[in-house]
Short mmCIF file of C-alpha atoms and ligand atoms in Angstrom, two decimals:
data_model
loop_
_atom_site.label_atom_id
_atom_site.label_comp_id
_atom_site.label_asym_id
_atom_site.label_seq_id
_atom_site.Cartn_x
_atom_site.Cartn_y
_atom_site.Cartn_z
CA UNK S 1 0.00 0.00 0.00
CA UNK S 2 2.39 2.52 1.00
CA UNK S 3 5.00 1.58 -2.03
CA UNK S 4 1.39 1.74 -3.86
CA UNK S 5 1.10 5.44 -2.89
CA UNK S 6 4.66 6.54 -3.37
CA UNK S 7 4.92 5.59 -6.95
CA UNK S 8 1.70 7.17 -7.32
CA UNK S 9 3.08 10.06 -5.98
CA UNK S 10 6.25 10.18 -8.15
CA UNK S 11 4.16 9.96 -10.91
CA UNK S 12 1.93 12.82 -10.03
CA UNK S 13 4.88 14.77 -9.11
CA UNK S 14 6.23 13.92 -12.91
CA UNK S 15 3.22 15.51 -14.20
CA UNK S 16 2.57 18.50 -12.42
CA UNK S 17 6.73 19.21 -13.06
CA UNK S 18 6.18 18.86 -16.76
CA UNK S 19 2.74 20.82 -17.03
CA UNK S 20 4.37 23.70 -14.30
CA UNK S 21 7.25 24.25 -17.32
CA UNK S 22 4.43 24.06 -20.23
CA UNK S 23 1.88 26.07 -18.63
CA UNK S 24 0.90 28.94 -15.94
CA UNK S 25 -0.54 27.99 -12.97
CA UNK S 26 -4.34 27.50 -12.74
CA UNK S 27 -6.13 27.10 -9.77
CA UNK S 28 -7.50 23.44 -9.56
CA UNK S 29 -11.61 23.50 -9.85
CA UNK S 30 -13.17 20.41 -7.64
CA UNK S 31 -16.74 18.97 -8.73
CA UNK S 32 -19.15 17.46 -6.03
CA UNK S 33 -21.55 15.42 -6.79
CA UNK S 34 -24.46 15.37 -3.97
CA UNK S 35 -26.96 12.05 -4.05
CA UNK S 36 -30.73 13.27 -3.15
CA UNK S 37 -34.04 11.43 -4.01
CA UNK S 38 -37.57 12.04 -5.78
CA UNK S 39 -37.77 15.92 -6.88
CA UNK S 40 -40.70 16.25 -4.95
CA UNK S 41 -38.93 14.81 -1.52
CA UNK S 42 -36.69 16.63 0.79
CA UNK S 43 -33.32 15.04 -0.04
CA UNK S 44 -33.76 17.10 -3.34
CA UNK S 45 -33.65 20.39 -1.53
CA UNK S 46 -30.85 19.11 0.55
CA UNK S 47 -28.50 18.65 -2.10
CA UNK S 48 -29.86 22.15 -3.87
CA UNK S 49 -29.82 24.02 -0.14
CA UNK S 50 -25.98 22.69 0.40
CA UNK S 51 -24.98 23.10 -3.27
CA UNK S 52 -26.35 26.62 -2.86
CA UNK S 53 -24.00 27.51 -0.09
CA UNK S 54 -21.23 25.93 -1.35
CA UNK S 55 -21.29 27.85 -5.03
CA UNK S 56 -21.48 30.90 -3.13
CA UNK S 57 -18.06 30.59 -2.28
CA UNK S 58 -16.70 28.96 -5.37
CA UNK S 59 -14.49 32.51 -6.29
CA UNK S 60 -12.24 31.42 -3.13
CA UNK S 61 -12.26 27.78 -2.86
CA UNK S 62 -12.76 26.67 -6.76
CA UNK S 63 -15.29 23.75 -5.57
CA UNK S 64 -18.57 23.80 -7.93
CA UNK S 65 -21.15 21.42 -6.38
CA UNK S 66 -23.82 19.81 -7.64
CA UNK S 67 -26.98 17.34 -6.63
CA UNK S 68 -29.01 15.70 -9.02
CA UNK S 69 -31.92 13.63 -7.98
CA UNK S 70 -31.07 10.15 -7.88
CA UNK S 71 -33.44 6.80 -6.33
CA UNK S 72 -32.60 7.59 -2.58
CA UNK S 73 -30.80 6.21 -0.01
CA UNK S 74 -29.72 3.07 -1.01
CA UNK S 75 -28.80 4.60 -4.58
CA UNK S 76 -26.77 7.54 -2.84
CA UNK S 77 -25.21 4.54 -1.03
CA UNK S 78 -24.47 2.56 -3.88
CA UNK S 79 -23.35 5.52 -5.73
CA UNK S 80 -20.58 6.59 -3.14
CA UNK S 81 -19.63 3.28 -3.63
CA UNK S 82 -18.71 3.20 -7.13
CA UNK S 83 -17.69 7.17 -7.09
CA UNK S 84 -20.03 8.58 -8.82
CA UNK S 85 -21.62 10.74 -6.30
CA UNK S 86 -19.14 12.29 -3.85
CA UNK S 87 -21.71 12.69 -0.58
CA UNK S 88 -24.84 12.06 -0.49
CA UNK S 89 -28.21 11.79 1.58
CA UNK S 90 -28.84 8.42 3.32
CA UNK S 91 -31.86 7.38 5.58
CA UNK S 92 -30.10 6.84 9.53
CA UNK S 93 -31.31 3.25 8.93
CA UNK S 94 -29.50 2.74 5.78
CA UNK S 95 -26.53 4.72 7.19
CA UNK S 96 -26.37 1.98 9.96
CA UNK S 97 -26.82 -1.15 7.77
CA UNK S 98 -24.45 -0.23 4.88
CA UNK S 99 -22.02 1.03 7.81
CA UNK S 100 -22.06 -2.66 9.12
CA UNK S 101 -23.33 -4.49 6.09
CA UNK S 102 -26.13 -5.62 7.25
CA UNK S 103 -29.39 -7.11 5.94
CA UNK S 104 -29.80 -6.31 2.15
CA UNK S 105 -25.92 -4.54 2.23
CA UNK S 106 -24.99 -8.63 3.70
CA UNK S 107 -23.35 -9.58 0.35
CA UNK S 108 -21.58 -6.37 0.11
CA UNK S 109 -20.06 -6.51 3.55
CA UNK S 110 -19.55 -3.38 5.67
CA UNK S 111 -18.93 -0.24 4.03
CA UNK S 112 -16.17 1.09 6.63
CA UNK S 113 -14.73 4.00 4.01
CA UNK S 114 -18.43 5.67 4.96
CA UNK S 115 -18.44 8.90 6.77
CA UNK S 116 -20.85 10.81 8.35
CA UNK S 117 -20.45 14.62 8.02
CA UNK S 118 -23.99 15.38 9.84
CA UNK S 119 -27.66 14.63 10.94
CA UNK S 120 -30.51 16.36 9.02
CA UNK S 121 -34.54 16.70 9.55
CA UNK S 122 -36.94 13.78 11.20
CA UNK S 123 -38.33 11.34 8.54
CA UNK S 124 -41.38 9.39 9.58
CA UNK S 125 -42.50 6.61 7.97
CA UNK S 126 -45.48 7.89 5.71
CA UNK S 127 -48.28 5.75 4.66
CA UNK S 128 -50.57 7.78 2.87
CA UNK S 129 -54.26 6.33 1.59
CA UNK S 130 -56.75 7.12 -0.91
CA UNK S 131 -59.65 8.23 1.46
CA UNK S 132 -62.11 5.82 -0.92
CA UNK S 133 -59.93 2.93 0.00
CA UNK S 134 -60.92 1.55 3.55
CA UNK S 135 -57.61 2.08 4.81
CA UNK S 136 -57.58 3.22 8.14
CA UNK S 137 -54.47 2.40 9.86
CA UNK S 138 -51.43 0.75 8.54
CA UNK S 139 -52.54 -2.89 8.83
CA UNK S 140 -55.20 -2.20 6.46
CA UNK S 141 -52.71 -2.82 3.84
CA UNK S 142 -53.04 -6.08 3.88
CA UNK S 143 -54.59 -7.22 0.10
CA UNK S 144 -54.39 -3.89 -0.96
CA UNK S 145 -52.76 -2.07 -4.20
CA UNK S 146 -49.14 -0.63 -2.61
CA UNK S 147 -46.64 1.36 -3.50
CA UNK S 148 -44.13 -0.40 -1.82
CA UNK S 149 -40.88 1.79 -2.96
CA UNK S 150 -38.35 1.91 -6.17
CA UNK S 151 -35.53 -0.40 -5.21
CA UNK S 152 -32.81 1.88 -4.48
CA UNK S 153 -34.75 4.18 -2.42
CA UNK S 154 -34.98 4.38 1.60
CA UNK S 155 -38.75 3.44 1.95
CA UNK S 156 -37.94 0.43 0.40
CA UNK S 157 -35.53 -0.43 2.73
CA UNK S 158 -37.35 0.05 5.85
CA UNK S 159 -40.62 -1.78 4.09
CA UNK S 160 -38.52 -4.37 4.03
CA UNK S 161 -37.71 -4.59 7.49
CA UNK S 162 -41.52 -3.59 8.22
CA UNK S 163 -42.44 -6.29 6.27
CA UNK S 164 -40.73 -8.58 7.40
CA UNK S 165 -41.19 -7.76 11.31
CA UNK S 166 -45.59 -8.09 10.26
CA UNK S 167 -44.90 -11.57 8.53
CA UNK S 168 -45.44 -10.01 5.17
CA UNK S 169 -44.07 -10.32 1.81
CA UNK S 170 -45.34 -8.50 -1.76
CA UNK S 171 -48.01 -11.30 -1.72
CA UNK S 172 -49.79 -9.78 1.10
CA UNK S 173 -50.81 -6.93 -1.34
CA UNK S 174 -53.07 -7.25 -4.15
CA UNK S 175 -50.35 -5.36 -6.23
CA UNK S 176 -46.76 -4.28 -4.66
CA UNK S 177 -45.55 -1.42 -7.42
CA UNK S 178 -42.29 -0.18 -7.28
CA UNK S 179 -42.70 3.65 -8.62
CA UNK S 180 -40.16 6.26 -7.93
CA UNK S 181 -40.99 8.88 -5.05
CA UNK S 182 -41.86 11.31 -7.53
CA UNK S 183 -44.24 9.35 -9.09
CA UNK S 184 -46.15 8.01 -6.44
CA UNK S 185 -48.96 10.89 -5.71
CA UNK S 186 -49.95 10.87 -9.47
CA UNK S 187 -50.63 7.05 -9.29
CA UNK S 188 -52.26 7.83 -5.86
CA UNK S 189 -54.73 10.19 -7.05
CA UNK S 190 -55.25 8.24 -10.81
CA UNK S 191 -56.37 4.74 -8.53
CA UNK S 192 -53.06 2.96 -9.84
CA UNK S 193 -52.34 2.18 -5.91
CA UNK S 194 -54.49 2.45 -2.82
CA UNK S 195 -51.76 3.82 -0.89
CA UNK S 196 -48.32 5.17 -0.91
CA UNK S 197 -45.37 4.34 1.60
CA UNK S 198 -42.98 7.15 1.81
CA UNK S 199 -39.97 7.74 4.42
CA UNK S 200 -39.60 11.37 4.15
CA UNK S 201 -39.43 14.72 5.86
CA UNK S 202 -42.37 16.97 6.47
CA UNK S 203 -44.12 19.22 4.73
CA UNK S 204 -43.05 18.00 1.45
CA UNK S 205 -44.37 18.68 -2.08
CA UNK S 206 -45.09 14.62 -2.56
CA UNK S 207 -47.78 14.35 0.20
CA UNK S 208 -48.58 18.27 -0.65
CA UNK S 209 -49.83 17.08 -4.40
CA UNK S 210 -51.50 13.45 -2.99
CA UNK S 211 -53.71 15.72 -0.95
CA UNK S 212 -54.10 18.73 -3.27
CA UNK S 213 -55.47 16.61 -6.26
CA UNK S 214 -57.40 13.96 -4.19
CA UNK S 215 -59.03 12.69 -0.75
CA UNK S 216 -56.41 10.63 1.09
CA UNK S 217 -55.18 10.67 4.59
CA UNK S 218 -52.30 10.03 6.31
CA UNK S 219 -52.98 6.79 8.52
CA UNK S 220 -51.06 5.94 11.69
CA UNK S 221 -48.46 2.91 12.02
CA UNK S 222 -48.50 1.13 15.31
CA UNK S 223 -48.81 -2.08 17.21
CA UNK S 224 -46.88 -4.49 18.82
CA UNK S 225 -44.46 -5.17 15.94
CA UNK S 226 -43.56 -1.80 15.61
CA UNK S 227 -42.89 -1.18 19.16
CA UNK S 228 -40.46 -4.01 18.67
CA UNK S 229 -38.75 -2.83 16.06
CA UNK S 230 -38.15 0.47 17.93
CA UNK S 231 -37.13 -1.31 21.12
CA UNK S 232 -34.45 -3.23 19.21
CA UNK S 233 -32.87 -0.84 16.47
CA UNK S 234 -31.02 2.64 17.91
CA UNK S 235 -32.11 4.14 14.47
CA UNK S 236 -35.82 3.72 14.75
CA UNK S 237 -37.81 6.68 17.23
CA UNK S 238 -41.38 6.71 17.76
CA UNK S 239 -42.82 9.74 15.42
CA UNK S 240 -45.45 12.13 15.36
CA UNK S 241 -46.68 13.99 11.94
CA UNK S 242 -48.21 16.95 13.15
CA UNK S 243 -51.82 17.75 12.21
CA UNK S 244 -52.48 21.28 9.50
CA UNK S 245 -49.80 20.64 7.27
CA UNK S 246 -52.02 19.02 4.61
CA UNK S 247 -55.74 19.22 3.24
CA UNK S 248 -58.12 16.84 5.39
CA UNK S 249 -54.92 15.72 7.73
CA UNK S 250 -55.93 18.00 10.93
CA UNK S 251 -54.80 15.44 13.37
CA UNK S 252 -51.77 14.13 14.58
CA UNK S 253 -50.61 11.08 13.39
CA UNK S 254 -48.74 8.62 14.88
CA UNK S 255 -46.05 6.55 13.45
CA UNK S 256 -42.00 5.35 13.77
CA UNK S 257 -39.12 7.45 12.07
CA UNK S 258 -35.33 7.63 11.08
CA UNK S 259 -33.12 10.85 10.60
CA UNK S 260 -32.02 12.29 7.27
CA UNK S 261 -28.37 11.65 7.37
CA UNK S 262 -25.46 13.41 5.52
CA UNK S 263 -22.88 11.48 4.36
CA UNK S 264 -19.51 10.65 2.80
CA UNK S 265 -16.71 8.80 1.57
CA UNK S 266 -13.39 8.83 3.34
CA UNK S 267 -11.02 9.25 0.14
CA UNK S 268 -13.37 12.80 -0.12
CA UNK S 269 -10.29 15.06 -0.11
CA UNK S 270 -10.25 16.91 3.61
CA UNK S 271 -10.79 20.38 2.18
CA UNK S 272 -13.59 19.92 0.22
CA UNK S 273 -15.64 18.26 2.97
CA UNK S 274 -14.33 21.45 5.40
CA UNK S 275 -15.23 23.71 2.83
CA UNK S 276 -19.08 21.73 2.77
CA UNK S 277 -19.45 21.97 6.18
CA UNK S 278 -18.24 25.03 6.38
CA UNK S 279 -20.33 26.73 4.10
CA UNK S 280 -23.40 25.15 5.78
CA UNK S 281 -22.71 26.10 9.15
CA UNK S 282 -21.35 29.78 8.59
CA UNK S 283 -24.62 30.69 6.92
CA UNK S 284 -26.60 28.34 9.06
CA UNK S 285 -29.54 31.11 9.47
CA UNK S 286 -29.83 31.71 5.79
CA UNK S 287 -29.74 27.85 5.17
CA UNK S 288 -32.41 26.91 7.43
CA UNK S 289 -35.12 29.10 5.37
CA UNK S 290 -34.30 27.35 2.70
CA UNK S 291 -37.15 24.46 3.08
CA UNK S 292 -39.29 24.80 6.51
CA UNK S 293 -38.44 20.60 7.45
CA UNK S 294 -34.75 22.77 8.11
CA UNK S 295 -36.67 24.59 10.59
CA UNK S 296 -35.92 23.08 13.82
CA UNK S 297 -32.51 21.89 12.76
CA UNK S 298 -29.70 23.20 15.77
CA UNK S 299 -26.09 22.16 15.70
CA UNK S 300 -25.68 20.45 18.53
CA UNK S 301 -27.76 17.76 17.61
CA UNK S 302 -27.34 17.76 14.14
CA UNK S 303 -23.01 16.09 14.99
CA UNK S 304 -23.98 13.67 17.50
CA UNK S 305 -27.87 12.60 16.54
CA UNK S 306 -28.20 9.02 14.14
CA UNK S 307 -24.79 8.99 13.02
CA UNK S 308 -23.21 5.66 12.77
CA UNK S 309 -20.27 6.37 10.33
CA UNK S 310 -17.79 8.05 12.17
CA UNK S 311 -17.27 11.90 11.19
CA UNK S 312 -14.81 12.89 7.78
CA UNK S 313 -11.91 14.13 8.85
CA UNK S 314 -12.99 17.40 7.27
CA UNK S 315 -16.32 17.47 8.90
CA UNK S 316 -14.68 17.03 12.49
CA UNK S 317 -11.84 19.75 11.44
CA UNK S 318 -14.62 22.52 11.30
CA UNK S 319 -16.72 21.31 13.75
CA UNK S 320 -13.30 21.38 16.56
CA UNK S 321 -12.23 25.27 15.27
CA UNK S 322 -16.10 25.63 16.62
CA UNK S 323 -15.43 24.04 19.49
CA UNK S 324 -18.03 21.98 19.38
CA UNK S 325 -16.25 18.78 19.75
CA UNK S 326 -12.67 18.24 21.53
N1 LIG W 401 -36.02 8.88 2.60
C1 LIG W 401 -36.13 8.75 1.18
C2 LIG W 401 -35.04 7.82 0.67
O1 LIG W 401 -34.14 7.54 1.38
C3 LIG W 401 -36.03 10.08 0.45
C4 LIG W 401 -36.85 11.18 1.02
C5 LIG W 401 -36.67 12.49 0.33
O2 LIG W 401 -36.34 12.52 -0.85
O3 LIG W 401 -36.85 13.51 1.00
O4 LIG W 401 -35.08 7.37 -0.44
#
């Protein structure tokens, strides 16, 4: 490894010698990729809130970031991965089991180059139902038409382990459909699916356009096999979705949640990940009003809450010259 890195080194050295005689020095410009989700999610503004910040400062420290939407979670994941994407937006949950490659990361093994950089917003799981459906609560799912998730995204993850804790499998719907986030409140209010599972922060445009263009309700998940699942995984919290934030939802509903987790790759060069972090937290005020699921974000908890990864090296550089961690 290290004779690996020497020659590399030399070689580099080689190169920048001969392009330093051939031609003037130009600042090197860094591209960062940021993983999201659906456009009509959170993740999305995520990537667009931190790429904003960052591109504000591109004149000093030549990094140009940018965040496409992608599947979710277990796409950002998977994308990290294989280098595409250089950070991205990963469900707590998914943070944990890629971290210790677990469950469907098992035949991957642990990821232990994953870094966290910091927490985001609360993400309740979000079962949302067609009011002319019957579904009242969660475990009226059972033999009806589901979006169950794209593969790749975070809701489809935690089904799985939902699923699996209620003794289900895609036969216990009459149809399990694996649309993309973005695509799920259209099918919703066309009566393609009864219902629509969604992991995601709140007030979001998704559940904002299910509600808009039909009747359909937000229905609680509970019972004994949730309570389990929360009693036995540190990722999983028992969640409330408030009442007012959508047409026909004025109550409270309760239900289980992860954290929106930021993420990264520990060959992500040290500055670039400062500079990240950096321009989030210096403009923290101005970043919070950039989507109102930021709202109630503080610092404190947002380097210590569902992080599994330990912290990039950059992350924890900015967050010591704070003095927020020793
Ligand atoms: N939690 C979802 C996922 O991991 C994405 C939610 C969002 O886009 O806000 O795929």
């Amino acid at each position: 490894m290290k004779r690996h890195a020497f020659s590399a080194a030399a070689f580099s050295g080689a190169l920048l010698g001969a392009a330093m005689v051939s031609a003037p020095a130009v600042a090197q410009e860094n591209f960062i990729t940021i993983g999201t989700g659906g456009q009509t999610g959170v993740y999305y503004v995520v990537g667009q809130s931190v790429c904003r910040m960052v591109n504000r400062g591109s004149d000093e420290h030549n990094i140009r970031c940018n965040a496409p939407s992608t599947g979710g979670s277990v796409a950002n994941v998977n994308g990290m991965k294989s280098g595409e994407l250089d950070m991205g937006v990963v469900q707590s949950d998914v943070q944990y089991r890629a971290y210790h490659g677990e469950d469907n990361f098992e035949s991957d093994g642990a990821w232990e180059d994953m870094r966290a950089v910091f927490t985001m917003h609360g993400e309740p799981l979000t079962v949302v139902a067609r009011a002319d459906s019957g579904i009242e609560h969660f475990t009226d799912l059972e033999g009806k038409r589901v979006n169950i998730g794209n593969p790749g995204s975070g809701q489809r993850n935690t089904m799985n382990v939902v699923m699996e804790a209620m003794g289900w499998d895609t036969d216990t719907f009459s149809l399990a459909s694996e649309l993309d986030a973005a695509e799920q409140a259209a099918a919703l209010a066309d009566n393609n699916v009864d219902a629509m599972v969604y992991v995601v922060g709140h007030p979001n445009g998704s559940i904002q356009e299910a509600t808009t263009t039909i009747d359909a309700r937000i229905v609680p998940v509970t019972g004994d096999e949730i309570d389990a699942l929360v009693e036995e995984h540190p990722y999983y919290t028992r969640s409330v979705i408030p009442g007012g934030l959508y047409r026909g939802n004025d109550e409270d509903v309760e239900t289980f949640g992860v954290a929106a987790t930021f993420v990264t790759h520990a060959d992500l060069d040290e500055e670039i990940v400062y500079q990240t972090v950096k321009a989030v937290f210096d403009n923290f005020d101005r970043f919070k009003r950039l989507h109102p699921a930021f709202e109630n974000l503080n610092e404190e908890d947002m380097i210590s809450d569902g992080l599994t990864a330990p912290l990039h090296e950059g992350a924890e550089r900015y967050y010591r010259e704070r003095g927020w961690i020793d």
